Coordinates of C-alpha atoms in Angstrom, one line a residue:
X1 CA 17.1 38.1 -4.5
X2 CA 14.0 39.2 -6.2
X3 CA 10.7 40.0 -4.5
X4 CA 8.7 36.8 -3.9
X5 CA 5.0 36.4 -4.2
X6 CA 2.7 33.8 -2.7
X7 CA -1.0 33.3 -2.9
X8 CA -2.1 32.0 0.5
X9 CA -5.5 30.6 1.3
X10 CA -7.2 32.5 4.1
X11 CA -8.5 29.3 5.7
X12 CA -6.7 28.2 8.8
X13 CA -4.9 31.5 9.1
X14 CA -5.5 34.3 11.7
X15 CA -5.3 36.9 8.9
X16 CA -8.4 35.5 7.2
X17 CA -11.8 36.4 5.9
X18 CA -14.0 33.6 4.5
X19 CA -13.5 32.9 0.8
X20 CA -10.7 35.4 0.5
X21 CA -7.1 34.8 -0.6
X22 CA -4.3 37.1 0.5
X23 CA -1.4 38.0 -1.8
X24 CA 1.8 38.5 0.0
X25 CA 4.7 40.1 -1.8
X26 CA 8.1 39.8 0.0
X27 CA 10.5 42.7 -0.8
X28 CA 13.8 42.5 1.0
X29 CA 14.5 45.9 2.5
X30 CA 18.2 45.6 1.8
X31 CA 17.7 45.5 -1.9
X32 CA 16.6 48.3 -4.3
X33 CA 13.6 46.8 -6.1
X34 CA 11.2 48.3 -8.6
X35 CA 7.7 49.4 -7.3
X36 CA 5.3 46.5 -7.2
X37 CA 3.3 48.0 -10.0
X38 CA 6.3 48.1 -12.3
X39 CA 7.4 44.6 -11.4
X40 CA 4.1 42.8 -11.7
X41 CA 2.2 45.0 -14.1
X42 CA -0.4 46.3 -11.6
X43 CA -0.7 48.5 -8.6
X44 CA -1.6 46.6 -5.4
X45 CA -4.0 49.3 -4.3
X46 CA -6.1 48.6 -7.4
X47 CA -7.1 45.3 -6.0
X48 CA -7.2 46.3 -2.3
X49 CA -4.0 44.3 -1.6
X50 CA -1.5 45.0 1.1
X51 CA 2.3 44.6 0.8
X52 CA 3.4 42.8 4.0
X53 CA 7.0 42.5 5.1
X54 CA 8.2 38.9 5.2
X55 CA 11.2 37.3 6.8
X56 CA 14.4 37.5 4.8
X57 CA 15.9 34.2 6.1
X58 CA 14.5 32.3 3.2
X59 CA 16.2 34.7 0.7
X60 CA 19.5 34.2 2.5
X61 CA 19.0 30.5 2.4
X62 CA 18.4 30.5 -1.3
X63 CA 21.5 32.5 -2.0
X64 CA 23.5 30.2 0.3
X65 CA 22.2 27.2 -1.6
X66 CA 23.2 28.8 -4.9
X67 CA 26.7 29.5 -3.6
X68 CA 27.2 25.8 -3.0
X69 CA 25.9 24.5 -6.3
X70 CA 28.4 22.7 -8.5
X71 CA 29.7 24.1 -11.8
X72 CA 28.4 21.0 -13.6
X73 CA 25.5 19.9 -15.8
X74 CA 22.2 19.1 -14.2
X75 CA 18.5 19.8 -13.8
X76 CA 16.9 22.2 -11.4
X77 CA 13.4 22.2 -9.9
X78 CA 11.9 25.5 -8.7
X79 CA 9.3 25.2 -6.0
X80 CA 6.7 27.7 -4.6
X81 CA 5.9 28.3 -0.9
X82 CA 3.7 25.2 -0.8
X83 CA 6.5 23.0 -2.1
X84 CA 5.0 22.5 -5.5
X85 CA 7.3 22.2 -8.5
X86 CA 6.5 25.2 -10.7
X87 CA 9.4 25.0 -13.2
X88 CA 12.0 22.5 -14.3
X89 CA 15.0 23.5 -16.3
X90 CA 18.3 22.1 -17.5
X91 CA 21.8 23.7 -17.2
X92 CA 25.3 23.3 -18.5
X93 CA 26.4 24.8 -15.2
X94 CA 23.9 24.5 -12.3
X95 CA 25.7 27.2 -10.4
X96 CA 25.6 29.8 -13.2
X97 CA 22.1 29.0 -14.4
X98 CA 20.3 28.9 -11.1
X99 CA 22.1 32.0 -9.9
X100 CA 20.8 33.9 -12.9
X101 CA 17.3 33.6 -11.3
X102 CA 18.4 35.8 -8.4
X103 CA 20.1 38.6 -10.3
X104 CA 19.8 42.3 -9.3
X105 CA 16.4 43.8 -9.8
X106 CA 17.6 46.2 -12.5
X107 CA 18.5 43.2 -14.7
X108 CA 15.3 41.4 -13.7
X109 CA 13.2 44.3 -15.1
X110 CA 14.4 43.5 -18.6
X111 CA 13.0 39.9 -18.4
X112 CA 9.8 38.8 -19.9
X113 CA 6.8 39.4 -17.6
X114 CA 6.1 35.7 -17.4
X115 CA 9.7 35.0 -16.2
X116 CA 9.5 37.8 -13.7
X117 CA 6.3 36.3 -12.3
X118 CA 8.0 32.9 -12.1
X119 CA 11.0 34.3 -10.2
X120 CA 8.7 36.1 -7.8
X121 CA 7.1 32.7 -6.9
X122 CA 10.3 30.8 -6.2
X123 CA 10.6 29.9 -2.5
X124 CA 13.0 27.0 -2.8
X125 CA 14.7 24.8 -5.4
X126 CA 16.3 21.3 -5.8
X127 CA 19.0 20.2 -8.2
X128 CA 20.0 16.9 -9.7
X129 CA 23.6 16.7 -11.0
X130 CA 24.2 14.5 -14.1
X131 CA 27.3 13.7 -16.2
X132 CA 26.5 15.6 -19.4
X133 CA 24.2 18.0 -21.2
X134 CA 22.4 15.3 -23.1
X135 CA 21.5 13.5 -19.9
X136 CA 20.3 16.8 -18.5
X137 CA 18.2 17.3 -21.6
X138 CA 16.6 13.9 -21.2
X139 CA 16.0 14.2 -17.5
X140 CA 14.5 17.7 -17.9
X141 CA 12.0 16.3 -20.4
X142 CA 11.0 13.4 -18.2
X143 CA 10.5 15.4 -15.1
X144 CA 8.4 18.0 -16.9
X145 CA 6.2 15.2 -18.4
X146 CA 5.9 13.7 -14.9
X147 CA 5.2 16.8 -12.9
X148 CA 3.7 19.2 -15.6
X149 CA 4.9 22.4 -13.9
X150 CA 2.8 25.5 -14.5
X151 CA 5.6 27.5 -16.2
X152 CA 6.9 24.8 -18.5
X153 CA 5.4 24.5 -22.0
X154 CA 8.1 23.0 -24.3
X155 CA 7.9 19.4 -23.2
X156 CA 4.3 18.9 -22.3
X157 CA 3.4 17.7 -25.8
X158 CA 5.8 14.7 -25.6
X159 CA 7.4 15.7 -28.9
X160 CA 10.9 16.6 -27.9
X161 CA 12.9 13.3 -28.2
X162 CA 12.9 10.3 -30.6
X163 CA 12.1 6.8 -29.5
X164 CA 12.7 3.5 -31.3
X165 CA 9.6 1.4 -31.5
X166 CA 9.4 -2.3 -32.3
X167 CA 6.0 -4.0 -32.6
X168 CA 6.4 -7.7 -31.8
X169 CA 2.9 -8.4 -33.2
X170 CA 4.1 -7.9 -36.7
X171 CA 5.2 -11.0 -38.6
X172 CA 8.6 -9.2 -39.3
X173 CA 9.0 -6.5 -36.6
X174 CA 10.5 -3.3 -38.0
X175 CA 12.5 -0.7 -36.2
X176 CA 10.7 2.7 -36.5
X177 CA 11.3 6.1 -35.1
X178 CA 8.5 7.8 -33.1
X179 CA 8.0 10.6 -30.6
X180 CA 5.0 9.2 -28.8
X181 CA 4.3 6.0 -26.9
X182 CA 1.0 5.4 -28.6
X183 CA 0.6 1.7 -27.9
X184 CA 1.5 -0.5 -25.0
X185 CA 2.1 -3.7 -27.0
X186 CA 5.2 -2.3 -28.7
X187 CA 8.7 -2.2 -27.2
X188 CA 10.1 1.3 -27.0
X189 CA 13.8 2.3 -26.6
X190 CA 15.0 5.7 -25.6
X191 CA 14.4 8.6 -25.5
X192 CA 17.5 9.6 -27.5
X193 CA 18.8 13.2 -27.3
X194 CA 20.8 13.1 -30.6
X195 CA 18.5 12.4 -33.5
X196 CA 21.3 12.5 -36.0
X197 CA 23.4 10.0 -34.2
X198 CA 20.4 7.8 -33.7
X199 CA 19.6 7.6 -37.4
X200 CA 23.2 6.7 -38.2
X201 CA 23.1 4.0 -35.5
X202 CA 19.9 2.5 -37.0
X203 CA 21.5 2.5 -40.4
X204 CA 24.5 0.6 -39.0
X205 CA 22.3 -1.8 -37.1
X206 CA 20.6 -2.7 -40.3
X207 CA 24.0 -3.7 -41.7
X208 CA 25.1 -5.5 -38.5
X209 CA 21.9 -7.4 -37.7
X210 CA 20.0 -7.6 -41.0
X211 CA 16.8 -5.9 -39.7
X212 CA 14.1 -3.9 -41.4
X213 CA 13.8 -0.2 -40.8
X214 CA 10.9 2.2 -41.2
X215 CA 8.2 1.3 -43.7
X216 CA 10.1 -1.4 -45.5
X217 CA 7.8 -3.8 -47.3
X218 CA 9.1 -7.4 -47.3
X219 CA 7.6 -9.9 -49.7
X220 CA 6.3 -13.3 -48.7
X221 CA 7.7 -16.0 -51.0
X222 CA 5.8 -19.2 -52.1
X223 CA 8.0 -21.4 -49.9
X224 CA 7.0 -19.4 -46.8
X225 CA 10.2 -17.4 -46.5
X226 CA 10.4 -13.7 -46.6
X227 CA 12.3 -11.5 -49.1
X228 CA 13.4 -8.5 -47.0
X229 CA 14.4 -6.1 -49.8
X230 CA 13.9 -5.9 -53.5
X231 CA 17.6 -5.5 -54.0
X232 CA 20.6 -7.4 -52.7
X233 CA 22.1 -4.7 -50.5
X234 CA 21.6 -6.9 -47.4
X235 CA 23.7 -9.7 -48.9
X236 CA 26.6 -7.3 -49.2
X237 CA 26.9 -7.4 -45.4
X238 CA 26.7 -11.2 -45.1
X239 CA 23.0 -11.6 -44.5
X240 CA 20.8 -13.6 -46.7
X241 CA 18.0 -11.5 -48.2
X242 CA 15.5 -14.4 -47.9
X243 CA 14.7 -15.6 -44.4
X244 CA 12.2 -17.5 -42.3
X245 CA 10.1 -15.6 -39.7
X246 CA 11.9 -17.4 -36.9
X247 CA 15.4 -16.5 -38.3
X248 CA 14.4 -12.9 -38.6
X249 CA 13.0 -12.7 -35.1
X250 CA 16.3 -14.0 -33.8
X251 CA 17.9 -11.0 -35.5
X252 CA 15.4 -8.7 -33.9
X253 CA 16.2 -10.0 -30.4
X254 CA 19.9 -9.3 -31.0
X255 CA 19.2 -5.8 -32.1
X256 CA 16.9 -5.1 -29.2
X257 CA 19.6 -6.4 -26.8
X258 CA 22.0 -3.9 -28.4
X259 CA 19.5 -1.0 -27.8
X260 CA 19.1 -2.2 -24.2
X261 CA 22.8 -1.5 -23.7
X262 CA 24.5 -4.8 -24.5
X263 CA 26.9 -3.3 -27.0
X264 CA 30.3 -4.1 -25.6
X265 CA 31.2 -7.0 -28.0
X266 CA 30.2 -5.2 -31.2
X267 CA 32.0 -2.0 -30.2
X268 CA 35.1 -3.9 -29.3
X269 CA 35.0 -5.6 -32.7
X270 CA 34.6 -2.2 -34.5
X271 CA 37.5 -0.8 -32.5
X272 CA 39.7 -3.8 -33.5
X273 CA 38.8 -3.3 -37.2
X274 CA 39.5 0.5 -36.8
X275 CA 43.0 -0.2 -35.4
X276 CA 43.7 -2.8 -38.1
X277 CA 42.7 -0.4 -40.8
X278 CA 44.9 2.3 -39.4
X279 CA 47.8 -0.2 -39.1
X280 CA 47.5 -0.9 -42.8
X281 CA 47.3 2.9 -43.6
X282 CA 43.7 2.5 -44.7
X283 CA 42.9 5.8 -43.1
X284 CA 39.6 6.4 -44.9
X285 CA 38.2 3.1 -43.7
X286 CA 39.6 3.8 -40.2
X287 CA 37.9 7.2 -40.2
X288 CA 34.6 5.6 -41.3
X289 CA 34.8 3.0 -38.5
X290 CA 35.7 5.7 -36.0
X291 CA 32.5 7.7 -37.0
X292 CA 30.5 4.5 -36.6
X293 CA 31.8 3.9 -33.1
X294 CA 31.2 7.6 -32.2
X295 CA 27.6 7.3 -33.4
X296 CA 27.0 4.1 -31.5
X297 CA 28.5 5.4 -28.3
X298 CA 26.9 8.8 -28.5
X299 CA 23.5 7.2 -29.0
X300 CA 23.6 4.4 -26.4
X301 CA 26.0 5.3 -23.7
X302 CA 24.2 8.5 -22.6
X303 CA 20.8 6.7 -22.7
X304 CA 22.1 3.7 -20.7
X305 CA 23.6 6.1 -18.1
X306 CA 20.4 8.0 -17.9
X307 CA 18.2 5.0 -17.7
X308 CA 20.3 3.6 -14.9
X309 CA 20.5 6.8 -12.8
X310 CA 17.1 8.2 -13.3
X311 CA 14.5 5.5 -13.9
X312 CA 10.9 6.7 -14.3
X313 CA 8.5 5.3 -11.7
X314 CA 4.7 5.9 -11.9
X315 CA 4.4 7.4 -8.5
X316 CA 6.3 7.3 -5.2
X317 CA 3.5 5.4 -3.6
X318 CA 3.7 2.7 -6.4
X319 CA 7.4 2.5 -6.0
X320 CA 7.2 2.0 -2.2
X321 CA 4.5 -0.6 -2.6
X322 CA 6.5 -2.5 -5.2
X323 CA 9.6 -2.3 -3.0
X324 CA 7.7 -3.7 0.0
X325 CA 6.4 -6.6 -2.1
X326 CA 9.8 -7.4 -3.8
X327 CA 11.5 -7.5 -0.4
X328 CA 8.7 -9.4 1.4
X329 CA 8.1 -6.6 3.9
X330 CA 4.9 -6.5 5.9
X331 CA 4.1 -3.0 4.7
X332 CA 5.5 -0.5 2.1
X333 CA 8.7 1.2 3.5
X334 CA 7.9 4.8 4.0
X335 CA 11.3 5.8 5.5
X336 CA 14.5 4.7 3.9
X337 CA 18.1 5.4 4.8
X338 CA 21.2 4.6 2.7
X339 CA 24.9 4.6 3.6
X340 CA 27.8 5.1 1.3
X341 CA 31.6 5.3 1.9
X342 CA 33.8 7.6 -0.2
X343 CA 37.6 7.9 -0.2
X344 CA 40.6 8.6 -2.4
X345 CA 43.1 5.8 -2.1
X346 CA 42.4 5.5 1.6
X347 CA 42.6 9.2 2.3
X348 CA 39.8 11.6 3.1
X349 CA 37.6 8.7 4.1
X350 CA 34.1 9.9 4.7
X351 CA 30.6 8.5 4.7
X352 CA 27.1 9.8 3.9
X353 CA 23.6 8.8 5.0
X354 CA 20.6 10.1 3.0
X355 CA 17.0 9.8 4.2
X356 CA 14.0 9.4 2.0
X357 CA 10.5 9.9 3.3
X358 CA 7.5 8.7 1.2
X359 CA 9.8 8.1 -1.7
X360 CA 11.3 11.6 -1.7
X361 CA 14.7 13.0 -0.4
X362 CA 14.3 14.5 3.1
X363 CA 17.5 16.6 3.2
X364 CA 16.9 17.8 6.7
X365 CA 17.7 14.3 7.9
X366 CA 20.8 13.8 5.7
X367 CA 24.0 13.1 7.7
X368 CA 27.7 13.0 6.8
X369 CA 30.5 11.4 8.8
X370 CA 34.3 11.7 9.0
X371 CA 35.8 8.3 10.0
X372 CA 37.3 8.6 13.5
X373 CA 38.1 5.0 14.6
X374 CA 41.0 4.3 12.2
X375 CA 43.2 5.7 9.5
X376 CA 43.4 4.0 6.1
X377 CA 41.2 2.2 3.6
X378 CA 38.8 -0.3 5.1
X379 CA 35.2 0.0 3.8
X380 CA 33.9 -2.6 6.3
X381 CA 35.2 -0.9 9.4
X382 CA 34.0 2.5 8.1
X383 CA 30.5 1.1 7.5
X384 CA 30.5 -0.5 10.9
X385 CA 31.5 2.8 12.5
X386 CA 29.0 5.1 10.8
X387 CA 26.0 2.7 11.1
X388 CA 26.7 2.4 14.8
X389 CA 27.1 6.1 15.3
X390 CA 23.8 6.8 13.5
X391 CA 21.6 4.4 15.3
X392 CA 23.1 4.8 18.7
X393 CA 22.3 8.5 18.4
X394 CA 18.7 7.8 17.3
X395 CA 18.2 5.4 20.2
X396 CA 19.6 7.9 22.7
X397 CA 17.3 10.6 21.3
X398 CA 14.3 8.2 21.4
X399 CA 13.7 8.5 17.7
X400 CA 12.4 5.7 15.5
X401 CA 14.6 3.7 13.2
X402 CA 13.7 3.8 9.4
X403 CA 11.6 1.2 7.8
X404 CA 14.5 0.1 5.6
X405 CA 18.2 0.5 5.7
X406 CA 20.1 0.2 2.4
X407 CA 23.8 -0.4 2.3
X408 CA 25.8 0.5 -0.8
X409 CA 27.7 -2.8 -1.2
X410 CA 27.6 -6.5 -0.8
X411 CA 27.7 -9.1 1.9
X412 CA 30.9 -7.6 3.5
X413 CA 29.3 -4.2 4.0
X414 CA 26.0 -5.9 5.2
X415 CA 28.0 -7.9 7.8
X416 CA 29.6 -4.7 9.0
X417 CA 26.3 -3.0 9.4
X418 CA 24.8 -6.0 11.3
X419 CA 27.9 -6.0 13.6
X420 CA 27.2 -2.3 14.4
X421 CA 23.7 -3.1 15.5
X422 CA 24.9 -5.9 17.7
X423 CA 27.5 -3.7 19.3
X424 CA 24.9 -1.1 20.3
X425 CA 22.5 -3.9 21.3
X426 CA 19.8 -2.8 19.0
X427 CA 17.4 -4.8 16.8
X428 CA 18.1 -3.8 13.2
X429 CA 15.3 -2.8 10.9
X430 CA 14.8 -4.4 7.5
X431 CA 18.2 -4.2 5.9
X432 CA 19.6 -4.9 2.4
X433 CA 22.6 -4.3 0.3
X434 CA 22.7 -3.0 -3.3
X435 CA 25.6 -4.2 -5.3
X436 CA 26.5 -1.8 -8.1
X437 CA 27.8 -4.1 -10.8
X438 CA 24.5 -5.8 -11.6
X439 CA 22.2 -3.8 -9.3
X440 CA 21.8 -7.0 -7.2
X441 CA 19.8 -6.8 -4.0
X442 CA 21.6 -8.7 -1.2
X443 CA 19.8 -10.0 1.8
X444 CA 21.3 -10.4 5.3
X445 CA 19.8 -13.9 5.7
X446 CA 19.8 -17.0 3.7
X447 CA 17.7 -15.7 0.9
X448 CA 19.4 -15.7 -2.6
X449 CA 20.3 -12.4 -4.2
X450 CA 17.5 -10.7 -6.1
X451 CA 17.8 -9.1 -9.5
X452 CA 14.8 -7.0 -10.5
X453 CA 14.1 -5.9 -14.0
X454 CA 15.7 -2.6 -14.9
X455 CA 12.3 -1.0 -15.4
X456 CA 10.9 -2.2 -12.0
X457 CA 9.7 0.7 -9.9
X458 CA 11.3 -0.8 -6.8
X459 CA 14.7 -0.9 -8.4
X460 CA 14.2 2.7 -9.6
X461 CA 13.6 3.9 -6.0
X462 CA 16.6 2.0 -4.7
X463 CA 18.8 3.4 -7.4
X464 CA 17.7 7.0 -6.7
X465 CA 18.3 6.4 -3.0
X466 CA 21.8 4.9 -3.6
X467 CA 22.9 7.4 -6.2
X468 CA 21.9 10.3 -3.9
X469 CA 24.0 8.8 -1.1
X470 CA 26.8 8.4 -3.5
X471 CA 26.5 12.1 -4.6
X472 CA 26.3 13.3 -1.1
X473 CA 29.4 11.4 0.0
X474 CA 31.5 12.5 -3.0
X475 CA 30.5 16.1 -2.5
X476 CA 31.6 15.9 1.2
X477 CA 34.8 14.2 0.1
X478 CA 35.5 16.9 -2.4
X479 CA 34.8 19.7 0.1
X480 CA 37.3 18.2 2.5
X481 CA 40.0 17.9 -0.1
X482 CA 39.4 21.5 -1.3
X483 CA 39.6 22.7 2.3
X484 CA 42.8 20.9 2.8
X485 CA 44.3 22.3 -0.3
X486 CA 43.3 25.9 0.6
X487 CA 44.7 25.5 4.1
X488 CA 48.0 24.3 2.7
X489 CA 48.5 27.8 1.3
X490 CA 49.8 28.8 4.8
X491 CA 52.7 26.5 4.4
X492 CA 54.3 29.0 2.0
X493 CA 54.3 31.8 4.6
X494 CA 57.7 31.9 6.2
X495 CA 57.9 32.1 10.0
X496 CA 54.6 30.3 10.6
X497 CA 55.0 27.1 12.5
X498 CA 52.5 24.4 13.3
X499 CA 51.3 26.0 16.5
X500 CA 50.6 29.4 15.0
X501 CA 49.0 27.8 11.9
X502 CA 46.7 25.7 14.1
X503 CA 45.9 28.8 16.2
X504 CA 44.9 30.7 13.0
X505 CA 42.6 27.9 11.7
X506 CA 41.1 27.4 15.2
X507 CA 40.3 31.1 15.5
X508 CA 39.0 31.7 12.0
X509 CA 37.7 28.3 11.0
X510 CA 39.1 28.2 7.5
X511 CA 41.4 30.0 5.1
X512 CA 38.6 32.0 3.4
X513 CA 37.6 33.7 6.7
X514 CA 41.3 34.3 7.4
X515 CA 41.7 36.0 4.0
X516 CA 38.8 38.3 4.8
X517 CA 40.2 39.2 8.3
X518 CA 41.7 42.6 9.1
X519 CA 45.0 43.2 10.8
X520 CA 43.3 43.9 14.0
X521 CA 41.4 40.6 13.9
X522 CA 44.6 38.7 13.2
X523 CA 46.3 40.3 16.2
X524 CA 43.6 38.8 18.4
X525 CA 45.1 35.3 17.7
X526 CA 47.5 34.2 20.4
X527 CA 51.1 34.5 19.1
X528 CA 50.5 37.2 16.6
X529 CA 51.9 40.7 17.4
X530 CA 51.4 43.8 15.3
X531 CA 54.4 43.1 13.0
X532 CA 53.6 39.4 12.2
X533 CA 49.9 40.3 11.8
X534 CA 50.7 43.0 9.4
X535 CA 53.0 40.8 7.3
X536 CA 50.5 38.0 7.2
X537 CA 47.7 40.4 6.3
X538 CA 49.8 41.8 3.4
X539 CA 50.9 38.4 2.2
X540 CA 47.3 37.0 2.1
X541 CA 46.4 40.0 -0.2
X542 CA 49.4 39.8 -2.4

């Protein structure tokens, strides 16, 4: 952990003098760190500053957070002591990338001064796990443009990714590439991380849909129709080169639907053609079709996934207000809780509950549950159990219920949640279900299901809430499975029965602590004499 620096306003602090700010530099005593003058480029005494010892608990917490990060792609947000986002970055491996910020001080001295200053300001961080590097790249750019962190410069000019722009005000709308959303009347698709694949996709779309690209200049004919191109290339793909404005706009709508993600039928057709060509030993044609499918999927699938999981909302306040209006609530919901069930074929059944306050994750109020009332695969019973446990506990502690409860699922899961409230004799707060297939909002009463537009800020907030609950549940499920696998290592040690195995795990907690134990510590476990303790100690280190 590197020294951390914070600029604290003197107002409202006992260590104050009017109009003065105090610079605190935390240098953990257990670490060998360079002198402050070497690290920051100045001597504190020059400015009359005082180095004050600060608690090291925060450093320990950061290292502990890093230890639990996944070795997967994602985006990380570095925060200062006031909770402000000061840097956003992407990573192929969140664990490796974020841990590099907390390297030994000797390695840190070789970094650029700006990076050293950034590291010194980090007081906390958040991460968002995604499925691939392109998604991480897109999300990084959007978050930087939204938050404009002090130490990010690459994305603030909005020139990183390509968009596809279609202006419906044109008589014959063209599909153009742009990097900026200059006008609000046009439809924009993207951003797209792979510019090369995007250009190939547009070329194929021209063949498939008969649309105009770039700065093509169609010619108006005397009969009122339009000649799209001066040559007959378009007719080679089955499209007439002379069309009416209405016919062409129908083509545009089909192409826009494709860019919106409705690509299944065309991709299926291309795969059938590819298989047929391969069956006829027309391998060059099959390879060409394969490349087309690859370009289309590479362009659209990552964007569709990103748009679904990380919609951009103007502000959290706008999203809460929009959600309250969409659901007919008397006021915007400031506190939201979402439940999700996770299991692997009925085993390791767990549940998660995440809590959002003012549109943001409040991780101190996250909860996770192991299912205790039954064994097997029953999402409804699991939902009933965890909802009942959560709100029985809140009621017993005299704490308020959230403004809105979101259930990951449909009417069956909603019914289970309502049953849980009835069993604990509590009036449920506003409650909805979010069905994944079509992102449909399900109400517990007679109101019909609600499908909001994909770009609706209320749906974006619900998706972030639901996806966070899903991530939290899956992480807990994976942790339990990993723990079970590690503990099964003891099955290979001869002479260790169920009673002694249980005694070991009860004493040390898990296999990792047992591996780190000494012979003397193992002998403290009931049933383990010097000989057995020595054999187990040697076996664990073999």
